[in-house]
Structure formats: C-alpha cells, structure tokens
Amino acid sequence: MNRHAKRWPLPKHDYWSTPFAESLLQHLDLRPGLRILDVASGHGIPAFYLAEQVGPTGEVLAIDISAGQVARARAIQGSQLPWLRFDCTDMRALPHLPTFDRVTGNLSVMFFRPNRFEAVRGLVERLNPGGQLVLTFPSLGTFDSLWQRVDQAMIQQGLSNERARFQDYLNERPSAQEGRGWLGALDLERVEAIEYPLEVETGPGHEFLHHPLLRGGFLDDVYECFEDQSLADRFMIEISEDIAQFTSLIAQRCVLSGWKRTSA
Ligand SMILES: C[S@@+](CC[C@H](N)C(=O)[O-])C[C@H]1O[C@@H](n2cnc3c(N)ncnc32)[C@H](O)[C@@H]1O
C-alpha cells in the first residue's frame, strides 16, 4: 500500500469497508496519472484515497446507484480533489462510459445480481488494454459458523420451508473460485482470487441482532426466509443468546484481480 496518503487515508474506525479496501489496495497497482473507474463507490471508500494517489494528472470516476450515497460523497468532497467525480450510475449498464486504466470496486460483487458474470464482463469492457480490474466482496465461507448454527436450529425446529429458502440464499452467494472463473473466462491474465480472514466481534442478544455489519445484508437474509416475522424474531433471539456456539465470526475478504491483455 502506498505510504504517502496524507489527507485522505482510509477511515480508521470503519471495521468493514476499510479492511476490505486495504485488501483491494494490496493488489492494486496504483500510480500517479492513472484513470480509474471505482464502482459501488458508496460515500468514497476507497475513491478519495485513490484520487489522492493518482493526483491531478490522473482521474477517478466513482459511481454508485444510490443518489443518497453520491450526495453524501459530494458533500464530503466539497471543492477538493477536482479530478475526482461522483456520479449516480448503475455499474451493470456502462456502455456509455469511456475506458479506464483501472476498474476497482470495494464490496461490490454481491450487488452484481442478477447476472454477475455479465456485470463483470461490462466492467472488463471499460478497461484499457493492459489495465487492471480489482474487486472485493465477502465470499462464500463468510460467517459459516453462524450459518451452520442457523441451519441446525431450522432442522431441529422443523422449519423446512424456511430452510429451503435459506439454502437457496447460501447457494447463491459468490465464491472466490467462481470469481476466478469469471476473470479466466473473460481472458484476463495474472488472475488472482485471494481470501483474507477478518474477525467480526459481537456480543450476545441485542448487540448481535443489531450489529451494524450483521443486520444489514446478512441477518436480514435470514429474516427474509420466514413468512412469519414474529417467528423469525423468536428464532433469531434464540440464536443471539447462543453466540458461544458460533463465535469467532470470521468473514472472508475476497480480492479478485486480473489484467486485460495488451493485444486483444
Ligand atoms: C457495501 S457498499 C460499499 C461502498 C464503498 N465502496 C465502501 O467500501 O464503503 C455497496 C454500494 O454499492 C452500491 N450499489 C448497489 N448496487 C449498485 C449498482 N447496481 N450500481 C452501482 N452501485 C450499486 C450501493 O448503493 C452501496 O453504496
């Protein structure tokens, strides 16, 4: 990682985006003057960092589908780093954009639904020959100990419909191996799909059920497996009181990286 970030380091107190972005930066070849497309940019992790590193001879276009996130990013930016632009755009439909030296996306791949391969193809099309794509996401294996506990409880309680939905949800999650396959099929070279474990700390009960990382996006998926939300609440309260059975909770930070060939 470049040690010269001064004004726009990754936020120290973000315990999810920052560790994923650190893994992304570990694999990204980042230099002054590069033109970068950062997708699923949220409120600017790692777009601000990237913009500071490419400097005024470079350019960063950071896109997000959420107008609220784009507004938040622009408010943080003010008139700084004028070679960085935040735009409200769907990363799954980019034919109108120019091409870039790098395409990055921190915590992005899980939002490539419904056709993740086509979404990755669209990003590769936006790369210049010789350019690099680097994406991160929590890969299959993330919080496995929790999912095993949930599955066991569903079996014990005879929740067969809920369990079938839950299994569909688990099976739909992308793996590092699947990601590697996409980049290989798109003829990228020097393909890497590397996972770095990240422990997420939690306490029992309310702390678990309302944990900002777990509730948004992970636990919500379990609630969605239930038609009866009061049953879901009772089920999840029981799980939350049994965290010793499934902690440590380990996420897998997967980094996908590949380079577009110089001669197509
Ligand atoms: C988990 S956040 C990651 C944000 C940021 N990169 C970070 O690391 O903090 C995922 C972002 O993807 C955005 N997103 C979801 N679907 C998208 C799409 N189809 N096109 C562009 N952005 C999308 C969401 O609005 C959200 O801001």
mmCIF file of C-alpha atoms and ligand atoms in Angstrom:
data_model
loop_
_atom_site.group_PDB
_atom_site.id
_atom_site.type_symbol
_atom_site.label_atom_id
_atom_site.label_comp_id
_atom_site.label_asym_id
_atom_site.label_seq_id
_atom_site.Cartn_x
_atom_site.Cartn_y
_atom_site.Cartn_z
ATOM 1 C CA MET A 1 0.000 0.000 0.000
ATOM 2 C CA ASN A 2 1.261 3.498 -0.787
ATOM 3 C CA ARG A 3 2.559 5.162 2.367
ATOM 4 C CA HIS A 4 2.145 8.719 1.127
ATOM 5 C CA ALA A 5 -1.600 9.140 1.751
ATOM 6 C CA LYS A 6 -1.805 12.264 3.852
ATOM 7 C CA ARG A 7 -5.181 13.914 3.749
ATOM 8 C CA TRP A 8 -7.410 11.082 2.570
ATOM 9 C CA PRO A 9 -6.437 7.895 4.411
ATOM 10 C CA LEU A 10 -8.972 5.084 4.673
ATOM 11 C CA PRO A 11 -11.150 5.772 7.758
ATOM 12 C CA LYS A 12 -9.571 4.065 10.789
ATOM 13 C CA HIS A 13 -12.839 3.413 12.594
ATOM 14 C CA ASP A 14 -14.636 1.660 9.776
ATOM 15 C CA TYR A 15 -14.391 -2.016 10.669
ATOM 16 C CA TRP A 16 -15.839 -3.381 7.417
ATOM 17 C CA SER A 17 -15.196 -1.183 4.341
ATOM 18 C CA THR A 18 -11.682 -0.231 5.432
ATOM 19 C CA PRO A 19 -10.345 -3.786 5.910
ATOM 20 C CA PHE A 20 -11.831 -4.781 2.548
ATOM 21 C CA ALA A 21 -10.341 -1.662 0.926
ATOM 22 C CA GLU A 22 -6.950 -2.452 2.461
ATOM 23 C CA SER A 23 -7.053 -5.852 0.771
ATOM 24 C CA LEU A 24 -8.041 -4.202 -2.506
ATOM 25 C CA LEU A 25 -5.128 -1.758 -2.263
ATOM 26 C CA GLN A 26 -2.739 -4.595 -1.530
ATOM 27 C CA HIS A 27 -3.462 -5.964 -5.010
ATOM 28 C CA LEU A 28 -3.970 -2.743 -6.949
ATOM 29 C CA ASP A 29 -1.129 -1.286 -8.988
ATOM 30 C CA LEU A 30 -1.694 2.365 -8.107
ATOM 31 C CA ARG A 31 0.366 5.216 -9.536
ATOM 32 C CA PRO A 32 0.086 8.928 -10.283
ATOM 33 C CA GLY A 33 -1.592 9.749 -13.579
ATOM 34 C CA LEU A 34 -3.894 6.693 -13.759
ATOM 35 C CA ARG A 35 -7.532 6.966 -14.853
ATOM 36 C CA ILE A 36 -9.690 4.871 -12.520
ATOM 37 C CA LEU A 37 -13.345 3.844 -12.532
ATOM 38 C CA ASP A 38 -14.445 2.983 -8.968
ATOM 39 C CA VAL A 39 -17.808 1.164 -8.864
ATOM 40 C CA ALA A 40 -20.215 0.778 -5.933
ATOM 41 C CA SER A 41 -18.326 3.749 -4.541
ATOM 42 C CA GLY A 42 -20.684 4.492 -1.639
ATOM 43 C CA HIS A 43 -19.526 7.578 0.190
ATOM 44 C CA GLY A 44 -15.995 7.270 -1.129
ATOM 45 C CA ILE A 45 -14.107 4.263 0.216
ATOM 46 C CA PRO A 46 -11.627 3.959 -1.421
ATOM 47 C CA ALA A 47 -12.353 6.652 -4.071
ATOM 48 C CA PHE A 48 -10.882 9.532 -2.024
ATOM 49 C CA TYR A 49 -7.755 7.522 -1.294
ATOM 50 C CA LEU A 50 -7.400 6.573 -4.978
ATOM 51 C CA ALA A 51 -7.868 10.161 -6.111
ATOM 52 C CA GLU A 52 -5.170 11.422 -3.795
ATOM 53 C CA GLN A 53 -2.789 8.767 -5.075
ATOM 54 C CA VAL A 54 -3.389 9.307 -8.817
ATOM 55 C CA GLY A 55 -3.030 13.056 -8.283
ATOM 56 C CA PRO A 56 -4.117 15.880 -10.586
ATOM 57 C CA THR A 57 -2.620 14.227 -13.684
ATOM 58 C CA GLY A 58 -4.976 11.288 -13.132
ATOM 59 C CA GLU A 59 -8.736 10.967 -12.848
ATOM 60 C CA VAL A 60 -11.206 8.975 -10.738
ATOM 61 C CA LEU A 61 -14.832 8.469 -11.717
ATOM 62 C CA ALA A 62 -16.698 6.988 -8.737
ATOM 63 C CA ILE A 63 -20.159 5.618 -9.470
ATOM 64 C CA ASP A 64 -22.956 4.442 -7.225
ATOM 65 C CA ILE A 65 -26.603 3.648 -7.915
ATOM 66 C CA SER A 66 -27.771 5.441 -4.766
ATOM 67 C CA ALA A 67 -28.391 9.173 -5.161
ATOM 68 C CA GLY A 68 -28.095 9.484 -1.369
ATOM 69 C CA GLN A 69 -24.614 7.931 -1.325
ATOM 70 C CA VAL A 70 -23.488 10.143 -4.204
ATOM 71 C CA ALA A 71 -24.793 13.239 -2.431
ATOM 72 C CA ARG A 72 -23.017 12.205 0.766
ATOM 73 C CA ALA A 73 -19.735 11.658 -1.114
ATOM 74 C CA ARG A 74 -20.033 15.014 -2.880
ATOM 75 C CA ALA A 75 -20.702 16.734 0.444
ATOM 76 C CA ILE A 76 -17.510 15.216 1.891
ATOM 77 C CA GLN A 77 -15.560 16.212 -1.214
ATOM 78 C CA GLY A 78 -16.666 19.841 -1.440
ATOM 79 C CA SER A 79 -14.249 21.520 -3.857
ATOM 80 C CA GLN A 80 -11.325 19.229 -3.054
ATOM 81 C CA LEU A 81 -9.647 16.743 -5.428
ATOM 82 C CA PRO A 82 -11.309 18.211 -8.559
ATOM 83 C CA TRP A 83 -10.087 15.269 -10.664
ATOM 84 C CA LEU A 84 -12.449 13.011 -8.657
ATOM 85 C CA ARG A 85 -16.094 12.890 -9.734
ATOM 86 C CA PHE A 86 -19.013 11.099 -8.072
ATOM 87 C CA ASP A 87 -21.829 10.084 -10.365
ATOM 88 C CA CYS A 88 -25.136 8.287 -9.908
ATOM 89 C CA THR A 89 -24.857 5.345 -12.338
ATOM 90 C CA ASP A 90 -25.740 1.649 -12.372
ATOM 91 C CA MET A 91 -22.492 -0.323 -12.624
ATOM 92 C CA ARG A 92 -24.314 -3.098 -14.518
ATOM 93 C CA ALA A 93 -25.010 -0.825 -17.510
ATOM 94 C CA LEU A 94 -21.957 1.179 -18.552
ATOM 95 C CA PRO A 95 -21.682 1.186 -22.353
ATOM 96 C CA HIS A 96 -21.844 4.996 -22.394
ATOM 97 C CA LEU A 97 -18.628 5.379 -20.375
ATOM 98 C CA PRO A 98 -15.086 5.774 -21.752
ATOM 99 C CA THR A 99 -12.360 3.265 -20.869
ATOM 100 C CA PHE A 100 -10.012 3.407 -17.874
ATOM 101 C CA ASP A 101 -6.583 2.147 -16.752
ATOM 102 C CA ARG A 102 -8.042 0.562 -13.641
ATOM 103 C CA VAL A 103 -11.500 -0.537 -12.547
ATOM 104 C CA THR A 104 -11.978 -1.003 -8.806
ATOM 105 C CA GLY A 105 -14.988 -1.976 -6.698
ATOM 106 C CA ASN A 106 -14.779 -2.373 -2.933
ATOM 107 C CA LEU A 107 -17.593 -4.546 -1.535
ATOM 108 C CA SER A 108 -19.164 -4.616 -4.958
ATOM 109 C CA VAL A 109 -19.575 -8.150 -6.342
ATOM 110 C CA MET A 110 -22.581 -9.055 -4.187
ATOM 111 C CA PHE A 111 -24.515 -6.277 -5.970
ATOM 112 C CA PHE A 112 -23.841 -7.653 -9.467
ATOM 113 C CA ARG A 113 -27.133 -9.587 -9.445
ATOM 114 C CA PRO A 114 -28.955 -10.918 -11.386
ATOM 115 C CA ASN A 115 -26.106 -11.941 -13.722
ATOM 116 C CA ARG A 116 -22.773 -11.485 -12.022
ATOM 117 C CA PHE A 117 -20.733 -12.741 -14.967
ATOM 118 C CA GLU A 118 -22.343 -10.209 -17.315
ATOM 119 C CA ALA A 119 -21.723 -7.431 -14.791
ATOM 120 C CA VAL A 120 -18.022 -8.350 -14.615
ATOM 121 C CA ARG A 121 -17.888 -8.530 -18.427
ATOM 122 C CA GLY A 122 -19.292 -4.981 -18.549
ATOM 123 C CA LEU A 123 -16.527 -3.780 -16.225
ATOM 124 C CA VAL A 124 -13.802 -5.536 -18.238
ATOM 125 C CA GLU A 125 -15.135 -3.794 -21.363
ATOM 126 C CA ARG A 126 -14.459 -0.473 -19.637
ATOM 127 C CA LEU A 127 -10.755 -1.391 -19.156
ATOM 128 C CA ASN A 128 -7.987 -0.213 -21.475
ATOM 129 C CA PRO A 129 -5.719 -2.955 -22.837
ATOM 130 C CA GLY A 130 -3.088 -3.597 -20.152
ATOM 131 C CA GLY A 131 -5.474 -2.301 -17.466
ATOM 132 C CA GLN A 132 -6.274 -3.950 -14.129
ATOM 133 C CA LEU A 133 -9.591 -4.913 -12.537
ATOM 134 C CA VAL A 134 -9.687 -5.300 -8.721
ATOM 135 C CA LEU A 135 -12.908 -6.154 -6.887
ATOM 136 C CA THR A 136 -13.617 -7.216 -3.316
ATOM 137 C CA PHE A 137 -16.531 -8.957 -1.639
ATOM 138 C CA PRO A 138 -17.289 -11.207 1.342
ATOM 139 C CA SER A 139 -17.019 -14.615 -0.310
ATOM 140 C CA LEU A 140 -18.756 -17.911 0.354
ATOM 141 C CA GLY A 141 -17.442 -19.100 3.704
ATOM 142 C CA THR A 142 -18.140 -15.746 5.350
ATOM 143 C CA PHE A 143 -19.782 -16.356 8.752
ATOM 144 C CA ASP A 144 -20.051 -20.097 8.080
ATOM 145 C CA SER A 145 -20.158 -20.914 11.790
ATOM 146 C CA LEU A 146 -23.288 -18.750 12.134
ATOM 147 C CA TRP A 147 -24.970 -20.294 9.094
ATOM 148 C CA GLN A 148 -24.301 -23.778 10.448
ATOM 149 C CA ARG A 149 -25.951 -22.805 13.737
ATOM 150 C CA VAL A 150 -28.946 -21.349 11.871
ATOM 151 C CA ASP A 151 -29.259 -24.432 9.687
ATOM 152 C CA GLN A 152 -29.067 -26.753 12.702
ATOM 153 C CA ALA A 153 -31.797 -24.787 14.508
ATOM 154 C CA MET A 154 -34.024 -24.856 11.422
ATOM 155 C CA ILE A 155 -33.660 -28.639 11.213
ATOM 156 C CA GLN A 156 -34.359 -29.075 14.944
ATOM 157 C CA GLN A 157 -37.445 -26.861 14.769
ATOM 158 C CA GLY A 158 -38.818 -28.475 11.588
ATOM 159 C CA LEU A 159 -38.654 -25.212 9.631
ATOM 160 C CA SER A 160 -38.401 -26.927 6.253
ATOM 161 C CA ASN A 161 -39.740 -24.109 4.037
ATOM 162 C CA GLU A 162 -37.553 -21.565 5.791
ATOM 163 C CA ARG A 163 -34.574 -23.909 5.481
ATOM 164 C CA ALA A 164 -35.129 -24.413 1.741
ATOM 165 C CA ARG A 165 -35.128 -20.626 1.255
ATOM 166 C CA PHE A 166 -32.089 -20.323 3.472
ATOM 167 C CA GLN A 167 -30.197 -22.929 1.441
ATOM 168 C CA ASP A 168 -31.078 -21.055 -1.773
ATOM 169 C CA TYR A 169 -29.685 -17.902 -0.213
ATOM 170 C CA LEU A 170 -26.449 -19.658 0.793
ATOM 171 C CA ASN A 171 -26.038 -21.339 -2.594
ATOM 172 C CA GLU A 172 -26.467 -18.036 -4.387
ATOM 173 C CA ARG A 173 -23.525 -16.387 -2.645
ATOM 174 C CA PRO A 174 -20.424 -15.976 -4.836
ATOM 175 C CA SER A 175 -17.235 -17.853 -4.035
ATOM 176 C CA ALA A 176 -13.603 -16.972 -4.673
ATOM 177 C CA GLN A 177 -13.419 -19.886 -7.097
ATOM 178 C CA GLU A 178 -16.444 -18.631 -9.037
ATOM 179 C CA GLY A 179 -14.863 -15.176 -9.249
ATOM 180 C CA ARG A 180 -11.614 -16.629 -10.527
ATOM 181 C CA GLY A 181 -13.640 -18.492 -13.171
ATOM 182 C CA TRP A 182 -15.282 -15.256 -14.395
ATOM 183 C CA LEU A 183 -11.957 -13.492 -14.851
ATOM 184 C CA GLY A 184 -10.448 -16.537 -16.579
ATOM 185 C CA ALA A 185 -13.453 -16.829 -18.924
ATOM 186 C CA LEU A 186 -13.071 -13.150 -19.804
ATOM 187 C CA ASP A 187 -9.463 -13.869 -20.823
ATOM 188 C CA LEU A 188 -7.842 -11.696 -18.176
ATOM 189 C CA GLU A 189 -4.291 -12.583 -17.271
ATOM 190 C CA ARG A 190 -2.430 -12.771 -13.948
ATOM 191 C CA VAL A 191 -5.774 -13.648 -12.343
ATOM 192 C CA GLU A 192 -5.886 -13.825 -8.546
ATOM 193 C CA ALA A 193 -8.753 -14.690 -6.213
ATOM 194 C CA ILE A 194 -7.373 -14.442 -2.705
ATOM 195 C CA GLU A 195 -9.198 -14.548 0.613
ATOM 196 C CA TYR A 196 -8.126 -12.826 3.802
ATOM 197 C CA PRO A 197 -9.965 -13.716 7.021
ATOM 198 C CA LEU A 198 -11.459 -10.905 9.082
ATOM 199 C CA GLU A 199 -12.854 -11.465 12.568
ATOM 200 C CA VAL A 200 -16.047 -9.571 13.368
ATOM 201 C CA GLU A 201 -16.588 -9.117 17.081
ATOM 202 C CA THR A 202 -20.021 -9.247 18.649
ATOM 203 C CA GLY A 203 -21.712 -9.773 21.987
ATOM 204 C CA PRO A 204 -24.905 -11.729 22.712
ATOM 205 C CA GLY A 205 -28.538 -10.678 22.367
ATOM 206 C CA HIS A 206 -29.253 -7.161 21.210
ATOM 207 C CA GLU A 207 -25.616 -6.495 20.313
ATOM 208 C CA PHE A 208 -25.667 -9.412 17.882
ATOM 209 C CA LEU A 209 -29.145 -8.770 16.482
ATOM 210 C CA HIS A 210 -28.456 -5.088 15.849
ATOM 211 C CA HIS A 211 -24.787 -5.314 14.943
ATOM 212 C CA PRO A 212 -24.382 -2.777 12.110
ATOM 213 C CA LEU A 213 -22.481 -5.217 9.899
ATOM 214 C CA LEU A 214 -24.533 -8.296 10.570
ATOM 215 C CA ARG A 215 -28.007 -6.799 10.490
ATOM 216 C CA GLY A 216 -27.685 -5.030 7.146
ATOM 217 C CA GLY A 217 -27.264 -7.654 4.467
ATOM 218 C CA PHE A 218 -26.517 -10.796 6.492
ATOM 219 C CA LEU A 219 -29.083 -11.336 9.261
ATOM 220 C CA ASP A 220 -31.744 -9.666 7.133
ATOM 221 C CA ASP A 221 -31.364 -12.515 4.677
ATOM 222 C CA VAL A 222 -32.298 -14.984 7.420
ATOM 223 C CA TYR A 223 -35.364 -12.932 8.417
ATOM 224 C CA GLU A 224 -36.423 -12.938 4.770
ATOM 225 C CA CYS A 225 -36.580 -16.742 4.814
ATOM 226 C CA PHE A 226 -39.556 -16.511 7.193
ATOM 227 C CA GLU A 227 -43.088 -15.641 6.142
ATOM 228 C CA ASP A 228 -43.982 -15.196 9.812
ATOM 229 C CA GLN A 229 -41.805 -12.353 11.094
ATOM 230 C CA SER A 230 -42.719 -12.916 14.741
ATOM 231 C CA LEU A 231 -41.465 -16.494 14.364
ATOM 232 C CA ALA A 232 -38.307 -15.070 12.751
ATOM 233 C CA ASP A 233 -37.849 -12.762 15.740
ATOM 234 C CA ARG A 234 -38.181 -15.632 18.241
ATOM 235 C CA PHE A 235 -35.863 -17.810 16.164
ATOM 236 C CA MET A 236 -33.181 -15.139 15.911
ATOM 237 C CA ILE A 237 -33.418 -14.201 19.608
ATOM 238 C CA GLU A 238 -32.643 -17.815 20.476
ATOM 239 C CA ILE A 239 -29.645 -17.775 18.109
ATOM 240 C CA SER A 240 -28.460 -14.470 19.556
ATOM 241 C CA GLU A 241 -28.366 -15.962 23.049
ATOM 242 C CA ASP A 242 -26.116 -18.772 21.898
ATOM 243 C CA ILE A 243 -23.222 -16.869 20.330
ATOM 244 C CA ALA A 244 -20.623 -19.021 22.109
ATOM 245 C CA GLN A 245 -21.660 -21.760 19.649
ATOM 246 C CA PHE A 246 -20.647 -19.763 16.583
ATOM 247 C CA THR A 247 -18.030 -17.187 17.580
ATOM 248 C CA SER A 248 -15.400 -16.309 16.456
ATOM 249 C CA LEU A 249 -17.290 -14.951 13.495
ATOM 250 C CA ILE A 250 -14.997 -14.917 10.504
ATOM 251 C CA ALA A 251 -15.643 -13.101 7.226
ATOM 252 C CA GLN A 252 -13.642 -13.912 4.119
ATOM 253 C CA ARG A 253 -12.406 -10.794 2.359
ATOM 254 C CA CYS A 254 -12.048 -11.950 -1.219
ATOM 255 C CA VAL A 255 -9.984 -9.906 -3.679
ATOM 256 C CA LEU A 256 -10.407 -10.631 -7.387
ATOM 257 C CA SER A 257 -7.709 -9.167 -9.576
ATOM 258 C CA GLY A 258 -6.865 -9.583 -13.244
ATOM 259 C CA TRP A 259 -5.244 -7.724 -16.118
ATOM 260 C CA LYS A 260 -6.627 -7.145 -19.595
ATOM 261 C CA ARG A 261 -4.252 -8.368 -22.262
ATOM 262 C CA THR A 262 -2.398 -5.677 -24.208
ATOM 263 C CA SER A 263 -3.114 -7.442 -27.509
ATOM 264 C CA ALA A 264 -6.764 -8.402 -27.670
HETATM 265 C C1 LIG B 1 -21.294 -2.162 0.695
HETATM 266 S S1 LIG B 1 -21.430 -0.627 -0.117
HETATM 267 C C2 LIG B 1 -19.717 -0.312 -0.499
HETATM 268 C C3 LIG B 1 -19.446 1.147 -0.644
HETATM 269 C C4 LIG B 1 -17.956 1.524 -0.674
HETATM 270 N N1 LIG B 1 -17.267 1.009 -1.837
HETATM 271 C C5 LIG B 1 -17.288 1.088 0.593
HETATM 272 O O1 LIG B 1 -16.371 0.274 0.520
HETATM 273 O O2 LIG B 1 -17.676 1.570 1.667
HETATM 274 C C6 LIG B 1 -22.094 -1.061 -1.674
HETATM 275 C C7 LIG B 1 -22.525 0.096 -2.532
HETATM 276 O O3 LIG B 1 -22.945 -0.410 -3.788
HETATM 277 C C8 LIG B 1 -23.974 0.411 -4.267
HETATM 278 N N2 LIG B 1 -24.658 -0.328 -5.324
HETATM 279 C C9 LIG B 1 -25.530 -1.373 -5.198
HETATM 280 N N3 LIG B 1 -25.947 -1.766 -6.418
HETATM 281 C C10 LIG B 1 -25.327 -0.960 -7.329
HETATM 282 C C11 LIG B 1 -25.361 -0.870 -8.748
HETATM 283 N N4 LIG B 1 -26.111 -1.698 -9.478
HETATM 284 N N5 LIG B 1 -24.615 0.062 -9.363
HETATM 285 C C12 LIG B 1 -23.834 0.923 -8.617
HETATM 286 N N6 LIG B 1 -23.775 0.888 -7.274
HETATM 287 C C13 LIG B 1 -24.500 -0.039 -6.628
HETATM 288 C C14 LIG B 1 -24.797 0.702 -3.043
HETATM 289 O O4 LIG B 1 -25.595 1.854 -3.219
HETATM 290 C C15 LIG B 1 -23.705 0.883 -1.980
HETATM 291 O O5 LIG B 1 -23.343 2.234 -1.848
#
